[in-house]
Coordinates of C-alpha atoms in Angstrom, one line a residue:
Chain A
A878 CA 55.4 88.0 123.8
Q879 CA 52.5 89.0 121.6
S880 CA 51.0 92.3 122.2
V881 CA 47.3 93.5 121.4
T882 CA 46.3 97.0 120.8
Q883 CA 42.8 98.3 121.1
L884 CA 42.1 101.5 119.5
G885 CA 39.6 103.8 121.1
S886 CA 38.8 102.8 125.1
H887 CA 35.3 104.5 124.6
V888 CA 33.3 104.0 121.5
S889 CA 29.7 105.8 121.5
V890 CA 27.5 105.2 118.2
S891 CA 23.9 105.7 118.0
E892 CA 21.7 102.9 118.0
G893 CA 21.3 101.7 114.5
A894 CA 24.6 103.1 113.1
L895 CA 27.7 100.8 112.8
V896 CA 29.9 99.6 115.1
L897 CA 33.5 99.0 114.4
L898 CA 35.8 98.1 117.4
R899 CA 39.6 97.9 115.9
C900 CA 42.5 95.5 117.1
N901 CA 45.7 94.8 116.0
Y902 CA 48.1 92.5 117.3
S903 CA 52.0 91.5 116.9
S904 CA 52.8 88.3 115.6
S905 CA 55.1 87.3 113.0
V906 CA 53.4 84.0 112.8
P907 CA 49.2 84.3 112.6
P908 CA 47.9 83.4 115.6
Y909 CA 44.2 82.6 116.7
L910 CA 42.2 85.4 117.5
F911 CA 39.4 85.7 119.6
W912 CA 36.6 88.7 120.4
Y913 CA 35.0 89.1 124.0
V914 CA 32.1 90.8 125.4
Q915 CA 32.0 91.4 129.1
Y916 CA 28.6 92.8 130.6
P917 CA 28.4 94.5 133.7
N918 CA 29.2 92.0 136.8
Q919 CA 29.7 89.4 134.4
G920 CA 32.6 87.0 133.3
L921 CA 34.1 87.5 129.3
Q922 CA 32.1 85.6 126.9
L923 CA 32.9 84.5 123.8
L924 CA 32.0 86.5 120.7
L925 CA 33.7 84.8 117.6
K926 CA 37.1 83.4 116.9
Y927 CA 39.4 82.8 113.8
T928 CA 41.3 79.8 113.7
T929 CA 42.0 79.0 110.0
G930 CA 40.2 79.3 106.8
A931 CA 37.6 82.4 105.9
T932 CA 39.2 85.8 107.1
L933 CA 35.5 86.9 107.5
V934 CA 33.9 85.1 110.5
K935 CA 30.9 85.9 112.0
G936 CA 29.8 85.3 115.4
I937 CA 27.0 85.8 118.4
N938 CA 24.2 88.7 118.0
G939 CA 25.0 89.9 114.7
F940 CA 28.9 90.7 115.1
E941 CA 32.0 89.7 112.8
A942 CA 35.4 90.5 112.2
E943 CA 37.7 89.9 109.4
F944 CA 41.4 88.7 109.9
K945 CA 43.7 90.7 107.8
K946 CA 46.9 89.3 107.8
S947 CA 48.7 92.2 106.1
E948 CA 47.7 94.7 108.7
T949 CA 47.8 92.4 111.4
S950 CA 44.3 93.7 112.2
F951 CA 40.9 91.7 113.3
H952 CA 38.5 94.6 113.7
L953 CA 34.9 93.9 115.1
T954 CA 32.3 94.9 113.4
K955 CA 28.2 95.3 113.6
P956 CA 26.1 96.9 110.7
S957 CA 23.7 97.9 113.2
A958 CA 23.7 98.8 116.9
H959 CA 21.5 97.7 119.4
M960 CA 21.1 99.4 123.0
S961 CA 22.0 95.8 124.3
D962 CA 25.4 95.7 122.9
A963 CA 26.6 98.1 125.0
A964 CA 29.3 96.3 127.2
E965 CA 32.9 96.2 127.5
Y966 CA 34.8 94.3 124.1
F967 CA 38.0 92.6 124.6
C968 CA 40.4 91.2 121.8
A969 CA 42.4 88.2 122.5
V970 CA 45.3 86.2 120.9
Q971 CA 46.5 82.9 121.2
T972 CA 50.1 81.9 120.5
N973 CA 50.0 78.5 118.4
T974 CA 52.2 76.8 121.2
G975 CA 51.0 76.8 124.8
N976 CA 47.7 77.9 125.2
Q977 CA 48.7 81.5 126.3
F978 CA 46.3 84.0 125.3
Y979 CA 46.8 87.9 125.7
F980 CA 44.3 90.4 126.2
G981 CA 43.9 94.0 124.9
T982 CA 43.0 96.7 126.9
G983 CA 39.2 96.7 126.2
T984 CA 36.7 99.2 124.2
S985 CA 33.6 100.1 126.3
L986 CA 30.9 100.9 124.1
T987 CA 28.0 103.1 124.4
V988 CA 25.0 103.1 122.4
I989 CA 23.1 106.1 122.3
P990 CA 19.0 106.4 121.7
Chain B
E135 CA 27.7 71.9 129.1
A136 CA 27.9 73.4 132.6
G137 CA 30.1 76.4 132.5
V138 CA 32.9 77.7 134.7
A139 CA 31.8 77.7 138.9
Q140 CA 33.2 80.3 140.7
S141 CA 32.8 81.4 144.6
P142 CA 32.4 83.3 146.1
R143 CA 30.9 86.0 144.3
Y144 CA 31.7 89.1 146.0
K145 CA 34.1 89.3 149.1
I146 CA 35.0 92.6 151.0
I147 CA 37.8 91.9 153.3
E148 CA 40.2 94.6 155.4
K149 CA 43.9 94.6 154.4
R150 CA 46.1 92.2 155.9
Q151 CA 43.6 89.6 155.9
S152 CA 43.4 86.5 153.9
V153 CA 40.9 85.3 151.5
A154 CA 40.4 82.5 149.2
F155 CA 39.0 81.8 146.0
W156 CA 37.4 78.5 144.1
C157 CA 37.1 77.8 141.2
N158 CA 35.4 74.4 139.2
P159 CA 36.5 74.3 135.5
I160 CA 34.0 72.7 132.6
S161 CA 34.6 69.1 132.9
G162 CA 37.5 67.9 130.6
H163 CA 39.2 71.5 130.2
A164 CA 42.8 70.7 131.2
T165 CA 44.0 74.1 131.2
L166 CA 42.8 76.5 134.0
Y167 CA 43.5 80.2 134.5
W168 CA 43.2 82.8 136.8
Y169 CA 43.0 86.4 136.0
Q170 CA 43.3 89.5 137.9
Q171 CA 41.1 92.4 136.2
I172 CA 41.2 95.7 137.9
L173 CA 38.6 98.0 136.8
G174 CA 38.8 99.4 133.5
Q175 CA 41.2 97.0 132.2
G176 CA 42.0 94.0 130.6
P177 CA 42.4 90.7 132.3
K178 CA 45.9 90.1 133.6
L179 CA 47.1 86.2 134.0
L180 CA 48.1 85.4 137.3
I181 CA 48.4 81.6 136.7
Q182 CA 48.2 79.2 134.3
F183 CA 47.6 75.1 134.9
Q184 CA 47.9 72.2 132.7
N185 CA 46.4 69.5 134.8
N186 CA 47.8 70.1 138.0
G187 CA 50.6 71.2 137.1
V188 CA 52.1 75.1 136.7
V189 CA 52.6 76.4 133.0
D190 CA 52.6 80.0 133.6
D191 CA 53.1 82.0 137.1
S192 CA 55.6 84.6 136.0
Q193 CA 53.1 87.6 136.9
L194 CA 51.7 86.1 140.5
P195 CA 53.0 87.6 143.5
K196 CA 54.5 84.8 145.2
D197 CA 54.9 86.7 148.3
R198 CA 51.2 86.9 149.0
F199 CA 49.3 84.7 146.4
S200 CA 49.1 81.3 146.2
A201 CA 47.5 79.0 144.0
E202 CA 46.9 74.9 143.5
R203 CA 44.8 72.9 141.4
L204 CA 44.4 69.4 143.4
K205 CA 43.8 66.5 141.3
G206 CA 43.7 68.4 137.9
V207 CA 40.3 69.7 138.3
D208 CA 39.1 72.2 141.0
S209 CA 41.6 75.0 141.9
T210 CA 41.9 77.7 144.9
L211 CA 43.6 80.7 144.6
K212 CA 44.5 82.4 148.0
I213 CA 45.9 85.9 148.9
Q214 CA 47.7 86.5 152.2
P215 CA 48.1 89.0 153.4
A216 CA 45.8 91.0 151.4
K217 CA 46.6 94.8 150.2
L218 CA 44.6 97.4 148.8
E219 CA 45.5 97.5 145.2
D220 CA 44.4 93.6 145.0
S221 CA 40.9 95.5 145.0
A222 CA 40.1 93.4 142.0
V223 CA 37.7 91.2 139.8
Y224 CA 39.2 87.4 140.2
L225 CA 38.4 85.3 137.0
C226 CA 39.0 81.8 136.4
A227 CA 39.0 80.6 133.0
S228 CA 39.0 76.9 131.4
A229 CA 40.1 75.5 128.1
A230 CA 40.7 72.3 126.1
T231 CA 43.6 71.4 124.5
G232 CA 44.7 72.4 121.1
G233 CA 45.3 75.7 119.6
G234 CA 41.9 77.8 118.1
S235 CA 40.2 76.7 121.7
P236 CA 38.9 79.5 123.5
L237 CA 38.8 80.4 126.8
H238 CA 35.6 80.0 129.1
F239 CA 35.2 82.3 131.7
G240 CA 33.2 82.0 135.1
N241 CA 31.6 85.1 136.2
G242 CA 34.4 86.2 138.6
T243 CA 34.9 87.0 142.0
R244 CA 34.9 90.7 143.1
L245 CA 37.1 91.5 145.6
T246 CA 37.4 94.7 147.8
V247 CA 40.0 95.2 150.5
T248 CA 39.4 98.1 152.8

């Protein structure tokens, strides 16, 4: 089975600072990769995804992520944090057979004014 | 397109009572998932349907949880009898068939068991 590791269950950044949320996966075959954001009392919303092609993918709200096969990583970044970015972020992996998804345990992002 | 619809949004019951949640996926999405999300944790898959057939229910506590997806569209998840540890958010998600198709989530049902 796949596993997804998100380093740092809580990350705090100052408003305007770089956001870096880490995600590593275990797979011998590159899977499909996703980042989701969850605001309080809401479901998960897709931020971005990697399937094939360009390894740097851009998503909504200024976020982007880079797929690095050699490091089995898919870290999420944003150059300048905004107060509205405060939320829970989940990395997810989809197997390339069976439509199964595996989620990390999440990273709670706090933005300090 | 209309998103994934779930109801109710909130439910409070006493332990040993029963409860049911409803989900209507995005039109045309063949795959439907129920996840349990305990506070501070990531979503945990309970059951996955492909059309009206079960693909994976290995983590569904079958002694108390049941789910069905009649006609391959709407789905219901039932808990009977509920335990205190069932307090969580129950998320429904759907996806189109095909690798790389993302999950689309509903807003969830927050269940509190007292």
